[in-house]
Coordinates of N, CA and C in Angstrom, one line a residue:
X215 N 0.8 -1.2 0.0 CA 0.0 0.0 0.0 C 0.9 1.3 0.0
X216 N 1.8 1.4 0.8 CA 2.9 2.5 1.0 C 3.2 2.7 -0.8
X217 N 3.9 1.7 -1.9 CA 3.9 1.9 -3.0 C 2.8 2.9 -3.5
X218 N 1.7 2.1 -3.4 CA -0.1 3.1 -4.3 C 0.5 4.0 -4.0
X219 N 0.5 4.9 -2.5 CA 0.6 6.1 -1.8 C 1.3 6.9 -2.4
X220 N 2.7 6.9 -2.6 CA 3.5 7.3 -2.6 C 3.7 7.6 -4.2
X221 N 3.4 6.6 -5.0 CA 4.0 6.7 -6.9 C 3.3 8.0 -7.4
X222 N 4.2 8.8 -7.9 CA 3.8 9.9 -8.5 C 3.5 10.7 -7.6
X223 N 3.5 11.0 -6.5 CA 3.0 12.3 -5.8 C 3.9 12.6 -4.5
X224 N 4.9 13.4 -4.9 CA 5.7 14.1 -4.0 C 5.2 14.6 -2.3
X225 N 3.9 15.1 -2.5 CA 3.3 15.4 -1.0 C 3.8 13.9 0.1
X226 N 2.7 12.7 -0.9 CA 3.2 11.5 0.5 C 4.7 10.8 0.1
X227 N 5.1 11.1 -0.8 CA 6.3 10.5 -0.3 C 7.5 11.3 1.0
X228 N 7.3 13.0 0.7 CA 7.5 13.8 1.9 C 7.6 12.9 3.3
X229 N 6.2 12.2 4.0 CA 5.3 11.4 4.6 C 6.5 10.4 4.8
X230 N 7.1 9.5 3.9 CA 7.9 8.7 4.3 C 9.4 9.5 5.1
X231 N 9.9 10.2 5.1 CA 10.7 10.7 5.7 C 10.6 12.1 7.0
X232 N 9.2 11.7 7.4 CA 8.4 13.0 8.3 C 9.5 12.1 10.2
X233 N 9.2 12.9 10.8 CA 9.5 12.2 12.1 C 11.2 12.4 12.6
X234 N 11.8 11.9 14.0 CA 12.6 11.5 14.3 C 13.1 10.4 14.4
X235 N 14.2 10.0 14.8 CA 14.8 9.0 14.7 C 14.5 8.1 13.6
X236 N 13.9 6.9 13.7 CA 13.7 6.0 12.4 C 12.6 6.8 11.6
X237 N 12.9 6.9 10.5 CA 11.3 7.4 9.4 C 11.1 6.0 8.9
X238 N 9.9 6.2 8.4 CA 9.1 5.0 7.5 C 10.2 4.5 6.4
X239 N 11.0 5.3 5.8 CA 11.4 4.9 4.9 C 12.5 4.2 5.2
X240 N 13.0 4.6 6.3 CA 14.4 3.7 7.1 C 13.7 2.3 7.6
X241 N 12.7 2.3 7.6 CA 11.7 1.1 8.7 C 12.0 -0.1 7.4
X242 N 11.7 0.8 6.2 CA 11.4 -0.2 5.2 C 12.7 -0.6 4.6
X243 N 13.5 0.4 4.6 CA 15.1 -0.2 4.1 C 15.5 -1.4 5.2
X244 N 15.2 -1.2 6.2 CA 15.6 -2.2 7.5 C 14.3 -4.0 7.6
X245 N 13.7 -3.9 6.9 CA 13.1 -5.6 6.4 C 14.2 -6.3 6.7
X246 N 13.2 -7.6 7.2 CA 14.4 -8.9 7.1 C 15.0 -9.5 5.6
X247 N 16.4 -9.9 5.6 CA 16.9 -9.7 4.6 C 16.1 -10.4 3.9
X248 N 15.4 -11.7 3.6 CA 14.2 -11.8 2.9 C 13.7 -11.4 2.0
X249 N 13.2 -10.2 2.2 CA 12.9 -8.9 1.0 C 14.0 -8.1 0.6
X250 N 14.7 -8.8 0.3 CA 16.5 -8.0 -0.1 C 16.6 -9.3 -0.8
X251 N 16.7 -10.7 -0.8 CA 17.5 -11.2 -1.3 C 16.7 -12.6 -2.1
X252 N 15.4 -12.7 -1.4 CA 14.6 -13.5 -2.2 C 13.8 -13.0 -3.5
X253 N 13.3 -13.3 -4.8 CA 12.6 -13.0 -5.4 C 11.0 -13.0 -5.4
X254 N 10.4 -13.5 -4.5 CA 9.4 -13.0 -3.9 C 9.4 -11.6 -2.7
X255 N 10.3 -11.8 -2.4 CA 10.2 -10.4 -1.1 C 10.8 -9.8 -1.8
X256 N 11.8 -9.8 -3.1 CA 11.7 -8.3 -3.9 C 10.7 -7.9 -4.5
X257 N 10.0 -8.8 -4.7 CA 8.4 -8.1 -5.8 C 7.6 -7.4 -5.1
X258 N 7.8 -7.4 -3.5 CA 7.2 -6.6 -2.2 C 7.7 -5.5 -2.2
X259 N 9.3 -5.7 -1.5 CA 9.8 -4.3 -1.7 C 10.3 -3.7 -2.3
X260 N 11.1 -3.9 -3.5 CA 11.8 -3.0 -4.2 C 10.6 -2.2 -4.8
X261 N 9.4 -2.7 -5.9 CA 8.1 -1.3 -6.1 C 8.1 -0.5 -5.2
X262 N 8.1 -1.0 -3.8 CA 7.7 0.3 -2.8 C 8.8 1.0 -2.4
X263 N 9.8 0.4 -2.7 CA 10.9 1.8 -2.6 C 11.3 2.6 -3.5
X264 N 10.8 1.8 -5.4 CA 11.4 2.7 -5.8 C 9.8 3.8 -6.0
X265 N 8.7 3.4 -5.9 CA 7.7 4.1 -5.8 C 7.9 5.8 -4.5
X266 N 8.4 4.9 -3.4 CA 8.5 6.1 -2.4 C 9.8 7.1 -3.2
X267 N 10.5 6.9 -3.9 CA 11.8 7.3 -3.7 C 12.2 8.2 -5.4
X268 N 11.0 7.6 -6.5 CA 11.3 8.3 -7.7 C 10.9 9.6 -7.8
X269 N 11.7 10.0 -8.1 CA 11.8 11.3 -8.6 C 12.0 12.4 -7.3
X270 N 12.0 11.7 -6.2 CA 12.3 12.8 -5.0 C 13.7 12.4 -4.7
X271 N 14.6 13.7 -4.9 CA 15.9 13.9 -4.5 C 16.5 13.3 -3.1
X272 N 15.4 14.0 -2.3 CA 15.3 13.7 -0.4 C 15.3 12.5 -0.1
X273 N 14.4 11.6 -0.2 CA 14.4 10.1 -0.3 C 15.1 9.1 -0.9
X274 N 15.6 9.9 -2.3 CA 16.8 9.1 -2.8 C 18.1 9.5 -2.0
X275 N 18.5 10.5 -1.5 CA 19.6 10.8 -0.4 C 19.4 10.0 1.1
X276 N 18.5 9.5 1.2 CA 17.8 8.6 2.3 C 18.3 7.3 2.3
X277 N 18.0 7.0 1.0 CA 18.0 5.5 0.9 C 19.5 5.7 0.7
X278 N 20.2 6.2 -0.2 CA 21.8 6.1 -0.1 C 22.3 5.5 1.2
X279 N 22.0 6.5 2.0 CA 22.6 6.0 3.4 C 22.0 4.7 4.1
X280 N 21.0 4.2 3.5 CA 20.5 3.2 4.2 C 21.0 1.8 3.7
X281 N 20.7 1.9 2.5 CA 20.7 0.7 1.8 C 21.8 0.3 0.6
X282 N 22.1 -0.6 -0.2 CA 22.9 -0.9 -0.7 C 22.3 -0.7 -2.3
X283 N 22.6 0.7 -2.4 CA 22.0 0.9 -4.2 C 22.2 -0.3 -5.4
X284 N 23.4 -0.9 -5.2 CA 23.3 -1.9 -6.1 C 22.7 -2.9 -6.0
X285 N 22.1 -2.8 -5.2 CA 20.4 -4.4 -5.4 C 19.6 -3.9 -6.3
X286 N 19.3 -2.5 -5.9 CA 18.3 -1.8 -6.8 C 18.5 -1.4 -8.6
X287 N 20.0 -1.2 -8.1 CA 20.1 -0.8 -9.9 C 20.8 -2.2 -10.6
X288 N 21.0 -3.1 -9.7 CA 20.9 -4.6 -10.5 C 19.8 -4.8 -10.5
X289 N 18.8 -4.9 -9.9 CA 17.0 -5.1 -10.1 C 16.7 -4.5 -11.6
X290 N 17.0 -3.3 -11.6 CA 16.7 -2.1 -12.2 C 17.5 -2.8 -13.5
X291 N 18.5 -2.7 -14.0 CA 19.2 -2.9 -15.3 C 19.2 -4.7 -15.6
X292 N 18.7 -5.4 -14.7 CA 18.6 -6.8 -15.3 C 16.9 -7.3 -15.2
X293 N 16.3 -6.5 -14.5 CA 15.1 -7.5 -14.1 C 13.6 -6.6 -15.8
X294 N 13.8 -5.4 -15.3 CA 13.0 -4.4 -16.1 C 11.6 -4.4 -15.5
X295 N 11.3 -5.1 -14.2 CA 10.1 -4.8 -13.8 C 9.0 -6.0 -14.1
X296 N 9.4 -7.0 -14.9 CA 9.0 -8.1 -15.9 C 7.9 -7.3 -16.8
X297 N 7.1 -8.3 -17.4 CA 6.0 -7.9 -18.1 C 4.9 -6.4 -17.8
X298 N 4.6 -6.8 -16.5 CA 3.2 -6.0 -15.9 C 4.4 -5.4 -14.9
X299 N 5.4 -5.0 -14.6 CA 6.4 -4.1 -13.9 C 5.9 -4.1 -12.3
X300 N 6.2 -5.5 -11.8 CA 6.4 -6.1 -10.6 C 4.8 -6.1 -10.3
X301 N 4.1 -6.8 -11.2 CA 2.9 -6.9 -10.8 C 2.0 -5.8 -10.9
X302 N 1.9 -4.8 -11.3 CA 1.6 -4.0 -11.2 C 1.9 -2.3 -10.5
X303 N 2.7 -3.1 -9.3 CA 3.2 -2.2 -8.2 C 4.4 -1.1 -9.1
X304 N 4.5 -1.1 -10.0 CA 5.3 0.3 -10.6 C 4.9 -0.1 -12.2
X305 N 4.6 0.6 -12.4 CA 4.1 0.6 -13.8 C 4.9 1.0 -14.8
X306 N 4.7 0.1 -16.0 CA 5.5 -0.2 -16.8 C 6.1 0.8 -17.6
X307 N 5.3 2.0 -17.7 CA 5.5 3.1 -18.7 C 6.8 4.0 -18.1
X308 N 6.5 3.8 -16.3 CA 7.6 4.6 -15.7 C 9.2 3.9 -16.0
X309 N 9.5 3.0 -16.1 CA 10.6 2.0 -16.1 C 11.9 2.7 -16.4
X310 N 11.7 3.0 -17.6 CA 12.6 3.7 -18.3 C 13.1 5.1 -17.3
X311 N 12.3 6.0 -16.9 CA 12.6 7.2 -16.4 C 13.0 6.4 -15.4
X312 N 12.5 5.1 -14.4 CA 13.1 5.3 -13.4 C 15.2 4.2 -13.3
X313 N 14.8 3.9 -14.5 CA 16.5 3.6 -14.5 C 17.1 4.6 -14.5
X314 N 16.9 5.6 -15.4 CA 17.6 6.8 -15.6 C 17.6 7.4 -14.0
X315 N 16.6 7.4 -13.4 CA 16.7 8.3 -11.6 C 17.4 7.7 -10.9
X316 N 17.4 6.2 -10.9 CA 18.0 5.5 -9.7 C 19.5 5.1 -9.9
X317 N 19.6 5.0 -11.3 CA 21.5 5.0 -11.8 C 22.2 5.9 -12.0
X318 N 21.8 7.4 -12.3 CA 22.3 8.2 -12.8 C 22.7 9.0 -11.2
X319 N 22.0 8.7 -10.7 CA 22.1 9.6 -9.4 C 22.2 8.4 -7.9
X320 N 22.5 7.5 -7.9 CA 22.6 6.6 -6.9 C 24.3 5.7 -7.1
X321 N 25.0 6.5 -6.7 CA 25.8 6.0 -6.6 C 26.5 4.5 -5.6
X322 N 27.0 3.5 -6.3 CA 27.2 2.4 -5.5 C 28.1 2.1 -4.5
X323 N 27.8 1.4 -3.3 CA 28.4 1.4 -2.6 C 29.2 0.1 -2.1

């Protein structure tokens, strides 16, 4: 649901980064590795991160520090989202822009 929320509209993705100490978006970089390394728990999370996180500068400076960009831009440059672009959860048309956001500006660590 955080994905729906957040794709395309800058106000709630703001939302994920609101608060102290842990924000939502740190809650979600922090999943058991599970959703990091299986291909069912990536079809969960990665849509919803890259949904919270396209096109917003702030969230993508977020996740840098959180998480290990190169899951996402190996996701990103080998997987393509498959057919229907992870089920639905990031739509297909976006794909292209969002390789271009998440590689060009997420440097690996």
């Amino acid at each position: 649901l955080l994905g729906f929320y957040c794709l395309e509209n800058p106000e709630n993705q703001k939302i994920m980064t609101y608060g102290g100490g842990q924000t939502l978006l740190v809650k979600v970089t922090a999943l058991p590795l599970h959703y990091f390394m299986i291909t069912s728990g990536q079809c969960i999370l990665f849509p919803t991160i890259l949904a919270a996180c396209f096109r917003s500068e702030r969230n993508l400076d977020i996740l840098r520090k959180e998480m290990n960009m190169g899951l996402l831009q190996d996701l990103l440059g080998t997987n393509e989202g498959g057919e229907d672009g992870f089920g639905g959860r990031f739509p297909k048309h976006l794909w292209e822009e969002a390789i271009a956001f998440f590689c060009a500006r997420g440097e690996r660590r």
